[in-house]
C-alpha positions as a Markdown table, in Angstrom:
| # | Residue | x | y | z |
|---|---|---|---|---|
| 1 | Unk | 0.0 | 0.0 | 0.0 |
| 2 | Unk | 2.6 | 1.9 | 0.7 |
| 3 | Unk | 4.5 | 1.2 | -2.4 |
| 4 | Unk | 1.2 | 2.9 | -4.1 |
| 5 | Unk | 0.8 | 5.9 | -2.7 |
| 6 | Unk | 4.5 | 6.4 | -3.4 |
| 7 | Unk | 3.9 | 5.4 | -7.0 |
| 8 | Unk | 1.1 | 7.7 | -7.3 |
| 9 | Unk | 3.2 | 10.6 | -5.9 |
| 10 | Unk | 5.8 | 10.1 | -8.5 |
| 11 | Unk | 3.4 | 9.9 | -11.2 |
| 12 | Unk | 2.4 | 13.2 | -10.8 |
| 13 | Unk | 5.5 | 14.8 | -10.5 |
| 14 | Unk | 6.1 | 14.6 | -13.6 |
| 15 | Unk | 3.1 | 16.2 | -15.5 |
| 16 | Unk | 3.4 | 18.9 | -12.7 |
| 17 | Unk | 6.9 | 19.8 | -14.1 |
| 18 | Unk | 5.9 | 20.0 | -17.5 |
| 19 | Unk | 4.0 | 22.6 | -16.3 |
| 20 | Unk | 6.5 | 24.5 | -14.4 |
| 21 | Unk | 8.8 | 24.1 | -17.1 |
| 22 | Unk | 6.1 | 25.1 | -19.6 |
| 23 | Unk | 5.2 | 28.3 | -17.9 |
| 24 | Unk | 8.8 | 29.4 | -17.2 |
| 25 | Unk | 9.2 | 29.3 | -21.0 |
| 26 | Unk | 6.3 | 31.1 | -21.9 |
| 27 | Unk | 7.2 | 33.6 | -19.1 |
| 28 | Unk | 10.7 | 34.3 | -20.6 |
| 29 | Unk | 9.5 | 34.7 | -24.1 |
| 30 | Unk | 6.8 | 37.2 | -23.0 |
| 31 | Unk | 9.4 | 39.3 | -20.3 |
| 32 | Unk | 11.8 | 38.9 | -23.5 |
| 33 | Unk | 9.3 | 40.5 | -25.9 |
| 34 | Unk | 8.5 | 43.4 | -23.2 |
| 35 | Unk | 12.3 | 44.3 | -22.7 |
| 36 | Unk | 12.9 | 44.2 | -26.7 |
| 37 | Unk | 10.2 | 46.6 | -27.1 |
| 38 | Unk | 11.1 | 48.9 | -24.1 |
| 39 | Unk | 14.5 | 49.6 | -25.5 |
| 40 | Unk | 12.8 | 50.1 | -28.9 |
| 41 | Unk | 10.7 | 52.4 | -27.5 |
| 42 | Unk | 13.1 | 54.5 | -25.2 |
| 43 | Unk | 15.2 | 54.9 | -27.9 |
| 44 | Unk | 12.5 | 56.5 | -30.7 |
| 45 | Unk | 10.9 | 57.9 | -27.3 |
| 46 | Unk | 10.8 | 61.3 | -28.6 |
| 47 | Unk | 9.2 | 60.5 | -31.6 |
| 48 | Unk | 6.6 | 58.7 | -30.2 |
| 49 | Unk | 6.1 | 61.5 | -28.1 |
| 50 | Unk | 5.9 | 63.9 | -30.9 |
| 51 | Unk | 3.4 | 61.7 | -32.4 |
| 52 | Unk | 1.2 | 61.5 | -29.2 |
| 53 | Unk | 1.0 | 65.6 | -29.6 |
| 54 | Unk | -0.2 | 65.2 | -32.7 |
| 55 | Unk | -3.6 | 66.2 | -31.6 |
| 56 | Unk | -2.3 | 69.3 | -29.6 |
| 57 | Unk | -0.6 | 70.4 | -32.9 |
| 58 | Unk | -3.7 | 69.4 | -34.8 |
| 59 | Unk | -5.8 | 72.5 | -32.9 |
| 60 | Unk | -3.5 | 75.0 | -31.6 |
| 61 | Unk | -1.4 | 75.0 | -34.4 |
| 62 | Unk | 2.7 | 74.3 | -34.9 |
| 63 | Unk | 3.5 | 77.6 | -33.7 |
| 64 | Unk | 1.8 | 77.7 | -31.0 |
| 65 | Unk | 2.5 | 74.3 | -29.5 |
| 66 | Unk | 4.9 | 74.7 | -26.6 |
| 67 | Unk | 6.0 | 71.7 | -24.0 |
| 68 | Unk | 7.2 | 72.6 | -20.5 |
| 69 | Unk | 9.0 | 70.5 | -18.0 |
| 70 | Unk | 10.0 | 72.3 | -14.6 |
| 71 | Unk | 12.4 | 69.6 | -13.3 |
| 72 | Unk | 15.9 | 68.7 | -14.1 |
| 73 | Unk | 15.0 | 64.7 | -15.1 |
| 74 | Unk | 11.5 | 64.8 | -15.4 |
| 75 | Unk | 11.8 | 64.9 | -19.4 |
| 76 | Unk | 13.6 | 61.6 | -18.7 |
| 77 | Unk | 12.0 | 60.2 | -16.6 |
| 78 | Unk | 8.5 | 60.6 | -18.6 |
| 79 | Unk | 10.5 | 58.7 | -21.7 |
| 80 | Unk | 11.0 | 55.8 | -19.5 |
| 81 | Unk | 7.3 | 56.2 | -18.9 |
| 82 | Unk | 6.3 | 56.1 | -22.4 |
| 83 | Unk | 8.5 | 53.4 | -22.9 |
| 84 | Unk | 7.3 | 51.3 | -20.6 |
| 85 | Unk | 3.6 | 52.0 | -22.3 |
| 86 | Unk | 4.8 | 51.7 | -25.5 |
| 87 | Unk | 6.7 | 48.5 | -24.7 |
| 88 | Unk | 3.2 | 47.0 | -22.9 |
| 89 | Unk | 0.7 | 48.4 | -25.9 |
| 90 | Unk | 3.2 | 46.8 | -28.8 |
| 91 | Unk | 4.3 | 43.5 | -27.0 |
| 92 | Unk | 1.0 | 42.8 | -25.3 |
| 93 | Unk | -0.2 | 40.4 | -28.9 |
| 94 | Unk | 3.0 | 38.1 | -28.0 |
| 95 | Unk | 2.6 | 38.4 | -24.3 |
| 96 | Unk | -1.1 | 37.3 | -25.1 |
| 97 | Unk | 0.1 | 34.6 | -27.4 |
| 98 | Unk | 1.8 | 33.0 | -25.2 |
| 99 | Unk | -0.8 | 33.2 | -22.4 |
| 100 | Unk | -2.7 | 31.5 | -25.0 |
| 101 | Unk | -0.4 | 28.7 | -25.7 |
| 102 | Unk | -0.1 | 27.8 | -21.9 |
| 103 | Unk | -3.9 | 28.0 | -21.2 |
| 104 | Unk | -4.2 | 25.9 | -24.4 |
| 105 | Unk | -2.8 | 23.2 | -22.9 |
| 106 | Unk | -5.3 | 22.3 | -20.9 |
| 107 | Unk | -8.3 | 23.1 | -23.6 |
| 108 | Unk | -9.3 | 20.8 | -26.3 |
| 109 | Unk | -9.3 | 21.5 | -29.7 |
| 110 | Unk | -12.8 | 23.0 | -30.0 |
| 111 | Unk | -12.2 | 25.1 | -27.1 |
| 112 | Unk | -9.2 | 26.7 | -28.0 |
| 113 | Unk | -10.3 | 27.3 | -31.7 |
| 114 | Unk | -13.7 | 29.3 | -29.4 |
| 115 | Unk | -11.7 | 31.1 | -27.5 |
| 116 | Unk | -8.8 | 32.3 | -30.2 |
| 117 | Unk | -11.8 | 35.1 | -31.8 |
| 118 | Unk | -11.3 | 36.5 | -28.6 |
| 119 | Unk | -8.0 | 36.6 | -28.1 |
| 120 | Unk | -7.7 | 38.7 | -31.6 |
| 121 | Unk | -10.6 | 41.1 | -30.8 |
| 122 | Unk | -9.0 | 42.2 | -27.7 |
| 123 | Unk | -5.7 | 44.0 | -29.2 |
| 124 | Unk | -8.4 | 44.8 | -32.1 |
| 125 | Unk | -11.0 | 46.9 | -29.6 |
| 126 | Unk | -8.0 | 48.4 | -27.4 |
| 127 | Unk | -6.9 | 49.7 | -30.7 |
| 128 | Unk | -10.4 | 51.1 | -32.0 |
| 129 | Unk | -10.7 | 52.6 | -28.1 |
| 130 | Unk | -7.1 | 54.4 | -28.2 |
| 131 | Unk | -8.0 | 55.6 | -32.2 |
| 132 | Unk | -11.1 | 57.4 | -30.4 |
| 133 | Unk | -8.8 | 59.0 | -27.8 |
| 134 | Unk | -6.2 | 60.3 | -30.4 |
| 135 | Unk | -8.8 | 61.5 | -33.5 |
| 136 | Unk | -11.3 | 62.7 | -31.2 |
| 137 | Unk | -11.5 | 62.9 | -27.5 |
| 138 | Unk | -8.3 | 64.5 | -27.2 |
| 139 | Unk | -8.6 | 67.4 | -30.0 |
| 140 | Unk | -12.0 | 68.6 | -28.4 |
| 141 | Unk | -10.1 | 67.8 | -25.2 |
| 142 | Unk | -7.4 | 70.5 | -26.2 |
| 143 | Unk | -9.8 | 72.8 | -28.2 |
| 144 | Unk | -11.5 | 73.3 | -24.8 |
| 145 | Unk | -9.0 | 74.1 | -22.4 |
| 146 | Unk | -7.4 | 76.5 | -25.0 |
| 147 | Unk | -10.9 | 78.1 | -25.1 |
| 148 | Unk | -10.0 | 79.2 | -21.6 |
| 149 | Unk | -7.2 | 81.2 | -22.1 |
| 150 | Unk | -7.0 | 85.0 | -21.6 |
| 151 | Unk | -5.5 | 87.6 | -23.4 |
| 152 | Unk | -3.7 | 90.0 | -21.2 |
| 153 | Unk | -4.9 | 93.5 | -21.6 |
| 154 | Unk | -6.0 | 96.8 | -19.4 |
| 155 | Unk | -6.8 | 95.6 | -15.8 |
| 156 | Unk | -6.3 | 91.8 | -16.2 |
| 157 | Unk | -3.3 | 89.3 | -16.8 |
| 158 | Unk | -2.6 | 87.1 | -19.2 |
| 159 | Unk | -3.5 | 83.3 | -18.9 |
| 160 | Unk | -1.8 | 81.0 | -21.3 |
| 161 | Unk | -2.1 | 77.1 | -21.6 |
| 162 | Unk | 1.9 | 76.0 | -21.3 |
| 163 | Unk | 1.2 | 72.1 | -20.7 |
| 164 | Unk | 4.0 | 70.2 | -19.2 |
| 165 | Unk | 5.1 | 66.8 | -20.3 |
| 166 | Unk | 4.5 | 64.4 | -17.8 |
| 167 | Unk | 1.2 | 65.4 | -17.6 |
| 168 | Unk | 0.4 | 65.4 | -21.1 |
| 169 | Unk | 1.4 | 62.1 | -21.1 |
| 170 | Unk | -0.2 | 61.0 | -18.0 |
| 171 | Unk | -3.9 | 62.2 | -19.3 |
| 172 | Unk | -2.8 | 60.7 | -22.7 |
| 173 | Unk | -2.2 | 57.1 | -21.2 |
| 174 | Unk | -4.8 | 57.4 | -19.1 |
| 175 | Unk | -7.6 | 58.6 | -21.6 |
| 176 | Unk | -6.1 | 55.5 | -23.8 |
| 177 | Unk | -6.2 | 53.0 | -21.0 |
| 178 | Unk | -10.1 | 53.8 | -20.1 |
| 179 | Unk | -11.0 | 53.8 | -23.5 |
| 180 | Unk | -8.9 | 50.6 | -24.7 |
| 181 | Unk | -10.5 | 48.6 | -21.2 |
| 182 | Unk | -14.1 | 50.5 | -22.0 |
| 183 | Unk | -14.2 | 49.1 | -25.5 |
| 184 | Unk | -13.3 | 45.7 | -24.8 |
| 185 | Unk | -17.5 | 45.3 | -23.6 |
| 186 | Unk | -18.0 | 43.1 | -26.9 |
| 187 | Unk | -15.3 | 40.7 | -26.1 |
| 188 | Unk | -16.5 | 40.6 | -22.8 |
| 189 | Unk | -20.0 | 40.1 | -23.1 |
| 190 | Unk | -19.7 | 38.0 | -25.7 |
| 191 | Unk | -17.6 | 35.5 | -24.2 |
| 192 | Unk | -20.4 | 35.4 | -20.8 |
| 193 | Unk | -22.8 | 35.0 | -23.5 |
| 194 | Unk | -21.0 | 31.2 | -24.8 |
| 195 | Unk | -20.9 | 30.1 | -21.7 |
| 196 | Unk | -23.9 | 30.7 | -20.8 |
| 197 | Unk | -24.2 | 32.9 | -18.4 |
| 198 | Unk | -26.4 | 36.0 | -19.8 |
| 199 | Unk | -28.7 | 35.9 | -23.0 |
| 200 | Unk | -29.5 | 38.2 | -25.9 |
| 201 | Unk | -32.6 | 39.0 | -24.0 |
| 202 | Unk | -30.9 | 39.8 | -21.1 |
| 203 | Unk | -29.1 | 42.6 | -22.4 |
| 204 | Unk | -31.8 | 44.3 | -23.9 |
| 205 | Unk | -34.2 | 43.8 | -21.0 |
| 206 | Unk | -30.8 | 45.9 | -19.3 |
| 207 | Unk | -30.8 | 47.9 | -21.6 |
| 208 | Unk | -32.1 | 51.1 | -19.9 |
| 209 | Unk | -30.1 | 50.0 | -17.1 |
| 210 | Unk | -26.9 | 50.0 | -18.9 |
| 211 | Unk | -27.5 | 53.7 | -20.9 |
| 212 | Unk | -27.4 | 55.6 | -17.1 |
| 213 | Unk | -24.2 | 53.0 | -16.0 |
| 214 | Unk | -22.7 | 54.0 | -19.6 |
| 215 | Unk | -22.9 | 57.9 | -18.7 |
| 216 | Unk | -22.3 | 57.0 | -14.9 |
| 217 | Unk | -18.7 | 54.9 | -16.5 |
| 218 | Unk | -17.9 | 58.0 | -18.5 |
| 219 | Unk | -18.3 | 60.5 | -15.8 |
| 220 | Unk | -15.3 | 58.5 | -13.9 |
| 221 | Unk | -13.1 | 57.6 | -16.6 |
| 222 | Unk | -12.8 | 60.8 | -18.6 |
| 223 | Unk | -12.0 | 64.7 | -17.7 |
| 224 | Unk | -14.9 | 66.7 | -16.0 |
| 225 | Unk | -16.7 | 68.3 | -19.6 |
| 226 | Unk | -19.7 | 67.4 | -21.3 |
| 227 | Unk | -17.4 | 66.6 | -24.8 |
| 228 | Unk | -15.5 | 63.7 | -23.5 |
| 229 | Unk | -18.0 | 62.3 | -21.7 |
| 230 | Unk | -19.8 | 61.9 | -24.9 |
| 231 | Unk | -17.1 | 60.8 | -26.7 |
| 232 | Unk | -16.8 | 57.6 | -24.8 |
| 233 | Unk | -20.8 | 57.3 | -23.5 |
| 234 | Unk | -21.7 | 57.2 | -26.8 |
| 235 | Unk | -19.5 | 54.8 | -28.3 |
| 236 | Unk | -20.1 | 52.5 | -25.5 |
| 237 | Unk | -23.8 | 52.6 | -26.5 |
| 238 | Unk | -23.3 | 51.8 | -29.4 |
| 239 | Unk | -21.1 | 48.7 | -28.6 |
| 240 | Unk | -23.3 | 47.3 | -26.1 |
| 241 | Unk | -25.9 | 46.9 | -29.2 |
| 242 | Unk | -23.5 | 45.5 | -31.2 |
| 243 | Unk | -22.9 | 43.1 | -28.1 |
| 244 | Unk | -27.0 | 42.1 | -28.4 |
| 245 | Unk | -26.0 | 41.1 | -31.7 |
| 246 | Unk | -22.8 | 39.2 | -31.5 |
| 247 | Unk | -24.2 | 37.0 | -28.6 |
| 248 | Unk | -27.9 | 36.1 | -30.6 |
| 249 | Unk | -25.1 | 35.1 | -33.5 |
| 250 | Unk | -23.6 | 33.2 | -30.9 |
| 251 | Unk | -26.8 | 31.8 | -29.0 |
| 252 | Unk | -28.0 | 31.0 | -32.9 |
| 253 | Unk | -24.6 | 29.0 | -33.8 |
| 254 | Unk | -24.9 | 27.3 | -30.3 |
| 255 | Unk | -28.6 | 26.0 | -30.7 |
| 256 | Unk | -27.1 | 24.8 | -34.8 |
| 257 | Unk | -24.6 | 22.9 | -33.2 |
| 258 | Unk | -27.1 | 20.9 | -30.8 |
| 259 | Unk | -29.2 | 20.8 | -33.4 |
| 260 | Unk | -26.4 | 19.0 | -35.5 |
| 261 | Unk | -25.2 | 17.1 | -33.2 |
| 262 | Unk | -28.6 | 15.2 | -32.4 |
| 263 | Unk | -29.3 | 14.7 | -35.6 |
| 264 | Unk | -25.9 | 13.3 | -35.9 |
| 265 | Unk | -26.8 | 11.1 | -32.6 |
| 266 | Unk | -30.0 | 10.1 | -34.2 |
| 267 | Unk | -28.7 | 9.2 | -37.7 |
| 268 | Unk | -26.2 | 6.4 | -36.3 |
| 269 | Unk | -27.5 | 2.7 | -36.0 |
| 270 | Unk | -28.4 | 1.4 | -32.6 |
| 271 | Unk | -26.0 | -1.2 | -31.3 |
């Protein structure tokens, strides 16, 4: 007896390595990917950074775009900053991949060719949410605190916008992160929707529900005028009915599948 029980320890040492070994693999890769692309990006940082003001420039105009920063490494410091966003927004599809690859493992085939859709939409709707940040949100963004300036003159001061660089880049990241985590509602209801955890119906019974938490989500995520809270109320508005969609398609191919299957059950001979 005891000769079993050590037998049966044993035997499951092994598996359990693969697994260690596995993930220290897949760990490597994806920390090897990150540092590639955070020396990449710390080394075009400034371009990148030009490219992020794009939307400043866009509104106030080339010569009137002016950057500030009031401390001796703070310059560097936001570059290391951006880097390390830059390195996490362009390494995050191989970081995902291998994820992937390790979960995998334990999946059949069927499951991991359901759950790869998702796996492309999410890079696919962080993407569409930092596009809305950089073509939209942020020129109306800009447009209205530039609004506020005042033109010195008899009896008052003059009050320019001079935006500093680590700020800048602070709202930037921010504004993409909300928007790129907002956007990913699709994905996300999508997947609860094959497993089986909410319905078509569901969501548009919640519907009503979900239009005050869409303006309540916007109110926190973005900056404190009417503009960008629009800019990502709306759009989430119009995801979450593109969500009632994508699950019914989902719910639909579900119910085709059964439906296949028992025919499939019914059509073979009885033993």
């Amino acid at each position: 007896m005891k000769d079993d029980g050590h037998e049966e320890i044993e035997a499951t040492k092994a598996p359990l390595m693969d697994h260690l070994i596995e993930l220290r693999s897949r760990l490597i890769k994806a920390l090897l990917a990150f540092g590639v692309t955070f020396v990449a990006c710390f080394f075009f940082a400034g371009d990148i950074y030009n490219i992020l003001i794009k939307p400043f420039v866009w509104v106030a105009g080339p010569e009137h775009t002016k950057f500030i920063y009031t401390a001796l490494l703070e310059y560097f410091f936001t570059k290391l900053k951006l880097a390390m966003f830059g390195a996490a927004f362009v390494s995050f599809p191989v970081m995902a991949g291998q994820m992937y690859m390790l979960v995998a493992l334990g999946l059949y085939r069927h499951e991991r060719k359901a759950f790869l859709p998702y796996l492309v939409a999410t890079p696919f709707f962080f993407a569409l949410g930092a596009s809305v940040v950089f073509v939209i949100v942020m020129p109306m963004l800009v447009k209205f605190s530039l609004g506020m300036q005042q033109l010195g003159g008899e009896g008052q001061p003059e009050i320019s916008l001079l935006p500093k660089v680590g700020e800048y880049l602070d709202l930037m990241m921010w504004l993409i992160l909300s928007f790129g985590v907002a956007f990913q509602l699709p994905v996300i209801l999508t997947l609860l929707g094959r497993v089986g955890i909410i319905t078509s119906q569901q969501l548009k019974e919640k519907r009503r529900y979900f239009i005050v938490g869409a303006f309540v989500i916007a109110a926190i995520l973005t900056p404190p005028d009417v503009l960008s809270q629009l800019s990502l109320a709306v759009p989430l508005l119009l995801l979450y009915e593109g969500s009632i969609w994508s699950v019914r398609f989902v719910e639909k191919k579900a119910a085709a599948d059964k439906a296949r299957e028992a025919a499939s059950a019914q059509s073979k001979p009885a033993e």
